[in-house]
Amino acid sequence: MAEFIEVRATIEGRTKAAVVAHGILRAGLATSIDIDEVPHPSANAWQLTLITTDQHAPTLEQHIRGSGENGPIVSRPVSHDLDGYPAWLTDQP
Protein backbone atom coordinates (compact mmCIF):
# COMPACT_ATOMS: atom_id res chain seq x y z
CA MET A 1 0.00 0.00 0.00
CA ALA A 2 1.28 3.45 -0.90
CA GLU A 3 2.10 5.96 1.82
CA PHE A 4 0.02 9.12 1.53
CA ILE A 5 1.67 12.53 1.75
CA GLU A 6 0.07 15.92 2.41
CA VAL A 7 1.74 18.67 0.39
CA ARG A 8 1.20 22.40 0.98
CA ALA A 9 2.39 25.15 -1.35
CA THR A 10 1.57 28.84 -1.66
CA ILE A 11 0.92 30.18 -5.15
CA GLU A 12 0.72 33.92 -5.89
CA GLY A 13 -2.43 34.91 -7.76
CA ARG A 14 -5.82 33.25 -8.07
CA THR A 15 -5.56 32.47 -11.76
CA LYS A 16 -2.08 30.95 -11.44
CA ALA A 17 -3.20 28.83 -8.46
CA ALA A 18 -6.15 27.53 -10.49
CA VAL A 19 -3.90 26.70 -13.45
CA VAL A 20 -1.38 24.87 -11.23
CA ALA A 21 -4.14 22.94 -9.44
CA HIS A 22 -5.79 21.99 -12.72
CA GLY A 23 -2.49 20.76 -14.17
CA ILE A 24 -1.80 18.66 -11.07
CA LEU A 25 -5.20 17.01 -11.23
CA ARG A 26 -4.97 16.41 -15.00
CA ALA A 27 -1.57 14.78 -14.53
CA GLY A 28 -2.99 12.49 -11.84
CA LEU A 29 -0.45 13.68 -9.26
CA ALA A 30 -2.92 14.22 -6.39
CA THR A 31 -5.98 12.39 -5.12
CA SER A 32 -7.48 15.55 -3.64
CA ILE A 33 -6.78 19.25 -3.56
CA ASP A 34 -7.96 22.12 -1.38
CA ILE A 35 -7.42 25.77 -2.29
CA ASP A 36 -7.58 28.54 0.34
CA GLU A 37 -6.76 32.23 0.08
CA VAL A 38 -3.99 33.21 2.50
CA PRO A 39 -2.46 36.57 3.46
CA HIS A 40 0.70 37.41 1.57
CA PRO A 41 2.88 40.56 1.80
CA SER A 42 3.14 41.29 -1.93
CA ALA A 43 -0.18 40.14 -3.42
CA ASN A 44 -3.07 37.80 -2.96
CA ALA A 45 -1.90 34.23 -2.55
CA TRP A 46 -3.53 30.84 -2.46
CA GLN A 47 -2.44 27.80 -0.51
CA LEU A 48 -2.80 24.46 -2.24
CA THR A 49 -3.16 21.49 0.09
CA LEU A 50 -2.83 18.24 -1.81
CA ILE A 51 -2.93 14.56 -0.92
CA THR A 52 -0.63 12.43 -3.01
CA THR A 53 1.30 9.19 -2.77
CA ASP A 54 4.90 8.91 -1.67
CA GLN A 55 5.70 7.84 -5.23
CA HIS A 56 4.18 11.00 -6.80
CA ALA A 57 5.44 13.56 -4.25
CA PRO A 58 8.73 14.41 -6.06
CA THR A 59 6.96 14.81 -9.42
CA LEU A 60 4.29 16.95 -7.77
CA GLU A 61 6.96 19.26 -6.34
CA GLN A 62 8.64 19.50 -9.76
CA HIS A 63 5.28 20.42 -11.30
CA ILE A 64 4.79 23.23 -8.77
CA ARG A 65 8.37 24.49 -9.24
CA GLY A 66 7.89 24.32 -13.01
CA SER A 67 5.11 26.89 -12.70
CA GLY A 68 7.69 29.42 -11.50
CA GLU A 69 6.92 29.23 -7.78
CA ASN A 70 9.95 29.29 -5.52
CA GLY A 71 8.27 29.47 -2.10
CA PRO A 72 8.35 26.69 0.45
CA ILE A 73 6.66 23.40 -0.31
CA VAL A 74 5.90 21.50 2.88
CA SER A 75 5.34 17.74 2.78
CA ARG A 76 4.38 15.44 5.62
CA PRO A 77 3.03 11.92 5.88
CA VAL A 78 -0.70 11.60 6.44
CA SER A 79 -1.03 9.97 9.82
CA HIS A 80 -4.12 8.12 10.86
CA ASP A 81 -5.50 5.66 13.35
CA LEU A 82 -5.98 2.27 11.73
CA ASP A 83 -9.38 2.01 13.46
CA GLY A 84 -10.53 5.52 12.52
CA TYR A 85 -10.40 8.16 9.84
CA PRO A 86 -7.27 10.10 8.81
CA ALA A 87 -6.70 13.28 10.84
CA TRP A 88 -7.05 15.46 7.72
CA LEU A 89 -10.48 13.98 7.02
CA THR A 90 -11.90 14.72 10.47
CA ASP A 91 -10.17 18.14 10.87
CA GLN A 92 -8.41 17.02 14.03
CA PRO A 93 -4.94 18.36 14.87
PDB file of C-alpha atoms in Angstrom:
ATOM      1  CA  MET A   1       0.000   0.000   0.000  1.00  0.00           C
ATOM      2  CA  ALA A   2       1.275   3.447  -0.902  1.00  0.00           C
ATOM      3  CA  GLU A   3       2.103   5.958   1.821  1.00  0.00           C
ATOM      4  CA  PHE A   4       0.025   9.120   1.528  1.00  0.00           C
ATOM      5  CA  ILE A   5       1.666  12.533   1.749  1.00  0.00           C
ATOM      6  CA  GLU A   6       0.074  15.919   2.415  1.00  0.00           C
ATOM      7  CA  VAL A   7       1.743  18.666   0.393  1.00  0.00           C
ATOM      8  CA  ARG A   8       1.203  22.398   0.982  1.00  0.00           C
ATOM      9  CA  ALA A   9       2.388  25.146  -1.350  1.00  0.00           C
ATOM     10  CA  THR A  10       1.570  28.836  -1.657  1.00  0.00           C
ATOM     11  CA  ILE A  11       0.918  30.178  -5.146  1.00  0.00           C
ATOM     12  CA  GLU A  12       0.722  33.919  -5.890  1.00  0.00           C
ATOM     13  CA  GLY A  13      -2.426  34.910  -7.759  1.00  0.00           C
ATOM     14  CA  ARG A  14      -5.818  33.253  -8.066  1.00  0.00           C
ATOM     15  CA  THR A  15      -5.555  32.467 -11.759  1.00  0.00           C
ATOM     16  CA  LYS A  16      -2.079  30.954 -11.445  1.00  0.00           C
ATOM     17  CA  ALA A  17      -3.197  28.828  -8.458  1.00  0.00           C
ATOM     18  CA  ALA A  18      -6.145  27.531 -10.489  1.00  0.00           C
ATOM     19  CA  VAL A  19      -3.901  26.698 -13.454  1.00  0.00           C
ATOM     20  CA  VAL A  20      -1.377  24.874 -11.230  1.00  0.00           C
ATOM     21  CA  ALA A  21      -4.145  22.941  -9.436  1.00  0.00           C
ATOM     22  CA  HIS A  22      -5.791  21.988 -12.725  1.00  0.00           C
ATOM     23  CA  GLY A  23      -2.489  20.759 -14.169  1.00  0.00           C
ATOM     24  CA  ILE A  24      -1.800  18.663 -11.065  1.00  0.00           C
ATOM     25  CA  LEU A  25      -5.204  17.009 -11.230  1.00  0.00           C
ATOM     26  CA  ARG A  26      -4.971  16.408 -15.003  1.00  0.00           C
ATOM     27  CA  ALA A  27      -1.565  14.781 -14.527  1.00  0.00           C
ATOM     28  CA  GLY A  28      -2.989  12.493 -11.845  1.00  0.00           C
ATOM     29  CA  LEU A  29      -0.455  13.678  -9.257  1.00  0.00           C
ATOM     30  CA  ALA A  30      -2.924  14.216  -6.393  1.00  0.00           C
ATOM     31  CA  THR A  31      -5.977  12.388  -5.116  1.00  0.00           C
ATOM     32  CA  SER A  32      -7.480  15.546  -3.635  1.00  0.00           C
ATOM     33  CA  ILE A  33      -6.781  19.247  -3.560  1.00  0.00           C
ATOM     34  CA  ASP A  34      -7.964  22.121  -1.377  1.00  0.00           C
ATOM     35  CA  ILE A  35      -7.416  25.772  -2.287  1.00  0.00           C
ATOM     36  CA  ASP A  36      -7.578  28.538   0.342  1.00  0.00           C
ATOM     37  CA  GLU A  37      -6.764  32.231   0.083  1.00  0.00           C
ATOM     38  CA  VAL A  38      -3.988  33.207   2.500  1.00  0.00           C
ATOM     39  CA  PRO A  39      -2.465  36.570   3.456  1.00  0.00           C
ATOM     40  CA  HIS A  40       0.700  37.407   1.571  1.00  0.00           C
ATOM     41  CA  PRO A  41       2.876  40.558   1.796  1.00  0.00           C
ATOM     42  CA  SER A  42       3.137  41.289  -1.929  1.00  0.00           C
ATOM     43  CA  ALA A  43      -0.177  40.136  -3.419  1.00  0.00           C
ATOM     44  CA  ASN A  44      -3.073  37.799  -2.955  1.00  0.00           C
ATOM     45  CA  ALA A  45      -1.902  34.229  -2.547  1.00  0.00           C
ATOM     46  CA  TRP A  46      -3.535  30.845  -2.456  1.00  0.00           C
ATOM     47  CA  GLN A  47      -2.442  27.801  -0.510  1.00  0.00           C
ATOM     48  CA  LEU A  48      -2.797  24.463  -2.238  1.00  0.00           C
ATOM     49  CA  THR A  49      -3.164  21.495   0.088  1.00  0.00           C
ATOM     50  CA  LEU A  50      -2.834  18.242  -1.809  1.00  0.00           C
ATOM     51  CA  ILE A  51      -2.927  14.563  -0.918  1.00  0.00           C
ATOM     52  CA  THR A  52      -0.626  12.425  -3.012  1.00  0.00           C
ATOM     53  CA  THR A  53       1.297   9.187  -2.774  1.00  0.00           C
ATOM     54  CA  ASP A  54       4.897   8.911  -1.672  1.00  0.00           C
ATOM     55  CA  GLN A  55       5.700   7.840  -5.229  1.00  0.00           C
ATOM     56  CA  HIS A  56       4.175  10.999  -6.802  1.00  0.00           C
ATOM     57  CA  ALA A  57       5.440  13.559  -4.246  1.00  0.00           C
ATOM     58  CA  PRO A  58       8.733  14.414  -6.056  1.00  0.00           C
ATOM     59  CA  THR A  59       6.959  14.813  -9.419  1.00  0.00           C
ATOM     60  CA  LEU A  60       4.294  16.952  -7.771  1.00  0.00           C
ATOM     61  CA  GLU A  61       6.962  19.265  -6.337  1.00  0.00           C
ATOM     62  CA  GLN A  62       8.644  19.502  -9.765  1.00  0.00           C
ATOM     63  CA  HIS A  63       5.283  20.420 -11.301  1.00  0.00           C
ATOM     64  CA  ILE A  64       4.789  23.232  -8.769  1.00  0.00           C
ATOM     65  CA  ARG A  65       8.366  24.494  -9.240  1.00  0.00           C
ATOM     66  CA  GLY A  66       7.885  24.316 -13.008  1.00  0.00           C
ATOM     67  CA  SER A  67       5.110  26.894 -12.704  1.00  0.00           C
ATOM     68  CA  GLY A  68       7.689  29.422 -11.498  1.00  0.00           C
ATOM     69  CA  GLU A  69       6.922  29.228  -7.781  1.00  0.00           C
ATOM     70  CA  ASN A  70       9.954  29.286  -5.522  1.00  0.00           C
ATOM     71  CA  GLY A  71       8.272  29.473  -2.104  1.00  0.00           C
ATOM     72  CA  PRO A  72       8.352  26.688   0.450  1.00  0.00           C
ATOM     73  CA  ILE A  73       6.663  23.396  -0.306  1.00  0.00           C
ATOM     74  CA  VAL A  74       5.897  21.499   2.876  1.00  0.00           C
ATOM     75  CA  SER A  75       5.335  17.741   2.781  1.00  0.00           C
ATOM     76  CA  ARG A  76       4.382  15.442   5.621  1.00  0.00           C
ATOM     77  CA  PRO A  77       3.025  11.917   5.883  1.00  0.00           C
ATOM     78  CA  VAL A  78      -0.695  11.598   6.438  1.00  0.00           C
ATOM     79  CA  SER A  79      -1.033   9.972   9.824  1.00  0.00           C
ATOM     80  CA  HIS A  80      -4.119   8.120  10.865  1.00  0.00           C
ATOM     81  CA  ASP A  81      -5.501   5.657  13.345  1.00  0.00           C
ATOM     82  CA  LEU A  82      -5.985   2.266  11.729  1.00  0.00           C
ATOM     83  CA  ASP A  83      -9.380   2.007  13.458  1.00  0.00           C
ATOM     84  CA  GLY A  84     -10.527   5.522  12.521  1.00  0.00           C
ATOM     85  CA  TYR A  85     -10.398   8.157   9.842  1.00  0.00           C
ATOM     86  CA  PRO A  86      -7.270  10.101   8.808  1.00  0.00           C
ATOM     87  CA  ALA A  87      -6.699  13.278  10.844  1.00  0.00           C
ATOM     88  CA  TRP A  88      -7.046  15.457   7.716  1.00  0.00           C
ATOM     89  CA  LEU A  89     -10.485  13.980   7.025  1.00  0.00           C
ATOM     90  CA  THR A  90     -11.899  14.715  10.471  1.00  0.00           C
ATOM     91  CA  ASP A  91     -10.174  18.139  10.867  1.00  0.00           C
ATOM     92  CA  GLN A  92      -8.413  17.015  14.032  1.00  0.00           C
ATOM     93  CA  PRO A  93      -4.941  18.357  14.874  1.00  0.00           C
TER      94      PRO A  93
END
